Amino acid sequence: MGAHGWSAVRMGIAVCGYLAFFCSEFVPVSEAGCRERGNHNCCPSRDNKCFEYTRRKTVCYCDSYCQKTRDCCEDYQHVCQISAAIDCAVGSWGPWSSCSSVCGVGSKERSRQVSIPPRNGGTPCPDLRQRRGCYGNNVICDNAKEVAKILPDFYKRNFNDPWRRPHMLMKEEKDSYCVYLRVKQASAACKLKLWSAQLVRERLVCAECQSDAMSNSDRCAGDGKEGIRTFWTAAATPGCHGSWMRELSSEHCRCPPYSVLFV
């Protein structure tokens, strides 16, 4: 073969090389995907074994979880007959509720509703409820801040003061009233004396407000407010203190034996 013949062969080889390069770049090759998996094309939920290889030999998935991770095969939607993922959508926040505590530290809440629920692996819904702290300061809180001082009922003695001068006027006697309070907390020191040992959690205690203990408003300090926890301290037992809640009050009454007195 002459020089002219060898030149023609080399030219042909070069042309074939260019054609091969051209075909590989511009002629589409069948894309591998979910349809290549046969009878088990698609997989429910998350399944790391449910994958195929793309034309570029990268991994793609055919499980429903791939909609979240965005690594589905290109034919996933068509082969698996699944609609596009729909993310959750929520409405605006509602107003904050009132403080859970009328007096003192409490909490308030607000909520929102789901307007579009998530479907087909869409983004799940965010929090639908929020809570934050608050401090109740109702007009009745001033009375709730008072701390009741109490004594056992054996201090209620009616006796004549031997030191009173005849010309001295007697103090006006006012009718007593009773308050029934539910003990919520009592310190350990209350167990040191018999009378204060009865002040135990959830016990209903009758506290009597006598004339000598009344203020100018004809009431005893710290007699509580219904539904609000207030505080007390035992005047005759050092270290004995706690809290209670008022449940009932009665005018013109006397508490039964083994009750307490407001000081």
C-alpha positions as CSV (number, residue, x, y, z in Angstrom):
1,M,0.0,0.0,0.0
2,G,1.4,3.3,-1.0
3,A,1.7,6.5,1.0
4,H,-1.5,7.8,-0.4
5,G,-3.4,4.7,0.8
6,W,-2.1,5.0,4.4
7,S,-3.1,8.6,4.5
8,A,-6.6,7.6,3.5
9,V,-6.9,5.0,6.3
10,R,-5.7,7.4,8.9
11,M,-8.1,10.0,7.8
12,G,-10.9,7.4,8.0
13,I,-9.9,6.5,11.6
14,A,-9.9,10.2,12.6
15,V,-13.4,10.7,11.1
16,C,-14.8,7.7,13.0
17,G,-13.3,9.0,16.2
18,Y,-15.0,12.4,15.7
19,L,-18.3,10.7,14.9
20,A,-18.1,8.6,18.1
21,F,-17.4,11.7,20.2
22,F,-20.3,13.5,18.5
23,C,-22.7,10.7,19.0
24,S,-21.8,10.3,22.7
25,E,-22.4,13.9,23.4
26,F,-25.4,14.8,21.3
27,V,-27.3,11.5,20.7
28,P,-29.4,10.7,23.8
29,V,-28.9,7.4,25.5
30,S,-31.8,5.6,27.2
31,E,-32.1,7.0,30.8
32,A,-32.1,4.3,33.5
33,G,-34.7,4.8,36.2
34,C,-37.6,3.3,38.1
35,R,-39.0,1.5,35.0
36,E,-35.9,-0.6,35.0
37,R,-36.8,-2.2,38.3
38,G,-39.4,-4.5,36.9
39,N,-42.4,-5.5,39.0
40,H,-41.2,-3.6,42.0
41,N,-40.7,-0.3,40.4
42,C,-41.6,1.9,43.3
43,C,-41.3,1.5,47.1
44,P,-43.4,3.0,49.9
45,S,-42.0,5.1,52.6
46,R,-38.2,5.1,53.0
47,D,-36.2,2.2,51.4
48,N,-32.5,2.6,50.8
49,K,-32.5,-0.5,48.6
50,C,-35.0,1.0,46.2
51,F,-32.5,2.7,43.9
52,E,-31.2,2.6,40.3
53,Y,-28.3,4.2,38.4
54,T,-28.6,7.1,36.0
55,R,-26.9,7.3,32.6
56,R,-24.0,9.0,34.4
57,K,-23.8,6.1,36.9
58,T,-25.1,8.2,39.8
59,V,-27.6,6.7,42.2
60,C,-31.3,7.8,42.1
61,Y,-34.2,6.5,44.2
62,C,-37.7,5.2,43.6
63,D,-39.1,5.3,47.2
64,S,-41.6,7.9,48.3
65,Y,-38.9,9.4,50.7
66,C,-37.0,10.6,47.7
67,Q,-39.5,13.5,47.3
68,K,-38.1,14.9,50.6
69,T,-34.5,14.3,49.8
70,R,-34.9,15.4,46.2
71,D,-33.0,12.5,44.7
72,C,-35.7,10.7,42.8
73,C,-35.1,9.1,39.4
74,E,-36.2,11.3,36.5
75,D,-39.1,9.0,35.6
76,Y,-40.3,8.6,39.3
77,Q,-43.4,10.8,39.0
78,H,-44.5,9.1,35.7
79,V,-43.7,5.5,36.6
80,C,-44.9,5.6,40.2
81,Q,-48.0,7.6,39.2
82,I,-47.6,9.9,42.2
83,S,-48.5,13.6,42.1
84,A,-46.1,16.2,43.0
85,A,-45.4,16.7,46.7
86,I,-47.5,19.3,48.5
87,D,-46.0,21.1,51.5
88,C,-48.0,22.0,54.6
89,A,-49.4,25.5,54.7
90,V,-50.7,27.1,57.9
91,G,-52.7,30.2,58.7
92,S,-51.8,33.3,60.7
93,W,-51.3,33.1,64.5
94,G,-54.4,33.8,66.6
95,P,-54.4,36.2,69.5
96,W,-52.7,35.4,72.8
97,S,-54.9,34.0,75.5
98,S,-55.2,35.7,78.9
99,C,-52.7,34.9,81.6
100,S,-53.3,31.6,83.3
101,S,-52.6,33.2,86.7
102,V,-54.7,36.1,87.9
103,C,-51.9,37.0,90.3
104,G,-48.2,36.2,89.8
105,V,-46.4,34.1,87.3
106,G,-48.4,32.2,84.7
107,S,-48.5,31.5,81.0
108,K,-50.4,32.4,77.9
109,E,-50.9,30.6,74.6
110,R,-51.8,31.2,71.0
111,S,-52.4,28.8,68.1
112,R,-52.9,28.6,64.3
113,Q,-54.7,26.2,62.0
114,V,-53.6,24.0,59.1
115,S,-54.9,25.4,55.8
116,I,-53.3,22.8,53.5
117,P,-52.2,19.5,55.0
118,P,-49.0,17.9,53.5
119,R,-49.4,15.2,50.9
120,N,-47.1,12.9,48.9
121,G,-44.1,13.4,51.0
122,G,-44.4,17.2,51.3
123,T,-42.9,19.3,54.1
124,P,-44.6,18.5,57.4
125,C,-46.5,21.2,59.4
126,P,-44.6,23.5,61.8
127,D,-45.6,24.0,65.4
128,L,-49.3,25.0,65.7
129,R,-49.1,26.2,69.3
130,Q,-46.9,28.7,71.1
131,R,-46.6,29.4,74.8
132,R,-44.9,32.2,76.7
133,G,-44.6,33.4,80.3
134,C,-46.7,36.2,81.8
135,Y,-47.4,37.9,85.1
136,G,-51.0,38.4,86.3
137,N,-51.6,41.6,88.1
138,N,-55.4,41.9,88.5
139,V,-56.9,44.6,90.8
140,I,-57.6,41.9,93.4
141,C,-53.9,41.0,93.6
142,D,-53.1,43.6,96.3
143,N,-55.2,41.6,98.8
144,A,-53.7,38.3,97.6
145,K,-50.2,39.6,98.5
146,E,-51.1,39.8,102.2
147,V,-49.7,37.1,104.4
148,A,-52.1,35.8,107.0
149,K,-50.9,35.4,110.6
150,I,-52.7,32.6,112.4
151,L,-52.9,31.2,116.0
152,P,-54.6,28.1,117.4
153,D,-58.2,28.6,118.4
154,F,-57.5,28.2,122.2
155,Y,-56.4,31.8,122.1
156,K,-60.0,32.9,121.7
157,R,-60.8,33.7,125.4
158,N,-63.4,36.1,126.6
159,F,-62.1,37.7,129.8
160,N,-62.3,41.0,131.6
161,D,-59.2,43.1,131.6
162,P,-58.3,43.7,135.2
163,W,-56.2,46.7,134.3
164,R,-59.0,48.6,132.5
165,R,-60.1,51.8,134.3
166,P,-63.8,52.2,134.9
167,H,-63.9,55.4,132.8
168,M,-62.3,53.7,129.8
169,L,-64.6,52.9,126.9
170,M,-65.0,49.3,125.8
171,K,-63.8,48.6,122.3
172,E,-66.7,48.1,119.9
173,E,-67.3,44.4,119.4
174,K,-67.8,43.3,115.8
175,D,-69.3,40.1,114.6
176,S,-66.8,37.4,113.7
177,Y,-66.8,35.7,110.3
178,C,-65.3,32.4,109.1
179,V,-63.2,31.5,106.1
180,Y,-62.6,28.0,104.9
181,L,-59.3,27.5,103.2
182,R,-57.7,24.5,101.5
183,V,-54.1,24.0,102.5
184,K,-51.8,23.7,99.5
185,Q,-48.4,23.7,101.1
186,A,-47.0,23.6,104.6
187,S,-43.4,23.7,105.8
188,A,-41.8,20.9,107.8
189,A,-41.6,23.0,110.9
190,C,-45.4,22.9,111.2
191,K,-45.1,19.3,112.6
192,L,-43.3,20.5,115.7
193,K,-46.5,21.5,117.5
194,L,-49.7,19.7,117.8
195,W,-52.0,22.5,116.7
196,S,-49.9,23.4,113.6
197,A,-49.4,19.7,112.6
198,Q,-53.0,19.7,111.3
199,L,-52.0,22.1,108.6
200,V,-51.3,19.5,106.0
201,R,-51.7,19.5,102.2
202,E,-55.3,19.4,100.9
203,R,-56.9,19.8,104.4
204,L,-59.8,22.2,104.7
205,V,-59.1,24.6,107.6
206,C,-61.6,27.0,109.2
207,A,-60.0,30.3,110.1
208,E,-62.0,32.7,112.2
209,C,-61.7,36.5,112.0
210,Q,-62.6,38.1,115.4
211,S,-63.2,41.7,116.1
212,D,-59.7,42.4,117.7
213,A,-58.0,41.2,114.5
214,M,-60.1,43.3,112.1
215,S,-58.7,46.3,110.2
216,N,-60.6,49.4,109.4
217,S,-62.2,47.6,106.5
218,D,-63.8,45.1,108.9
219,R,-61.8,42.2,107.6
220,C,-58.7,40.3,108.6
221,A,-55.5,40.7,106.7
222,G,-54.7,37.7,104.6
223,D,-58.2,36.1,104.6
224,G,-57.6,35.2,100.9
225,K,-59.4,35.3,97.6
226,E,-61.4,32.5,96.1
227,G,-59.5,30.6,93.4
228,I,-56.2,32.3,94.2
229,R,-53.3,30.9,96.2
230,T,-52.3,33.1,99.2
231,F,-49.8,32.6,102.0
232,W,-49.9,32.2,105.7
233,T,-47.5,31.9,108.7
234,A,-48.1,30.5,112.1
235,A,-47.3,33.1,114.7
236,A,-46.8,30.6,117.6
237,T,-44.6,28.1,115.6
238,P,-41.3,29.5,114.3
239,G,-40.6,28.4,110.7
240,C,-44.2,27.2,110.1
241,H,-45.6,28.7,107.0
242,G,-47.3,27.7,103.7
243,S,-50.0,28.5,101.2
244,W,-53.8,27.9,100.9
245,M,-56.8,28.7,98.7
246,R,-60.0,30.2,99.9
247,E,-63.1,28.1,99.1
248,L,-65.9,29.5,101.3
249,S,-66.7,32.3,103.7
250,S,-69.5,32.8,106.2
251,E,-70.6,35.9,108.0
252,H,-71.6,36.0,111.7
253,C,-70.1,32.6,112.5
254,R,-67.7,30.8,114.8
255,C,-65.3,28.1,113.7
256,P,-65.5,24.7,115.3
257,P,-62.9,23.4,117.8
258,Y,-59.4,22.8,116.6
259,S,-59.5,25.6,114.1
260,V,-57.3,28.7,113.8
261,L,-57.6,32.4,114.3
262,F,-56.4,35.4,112.3
263,V,-54.1,37.7,114.2
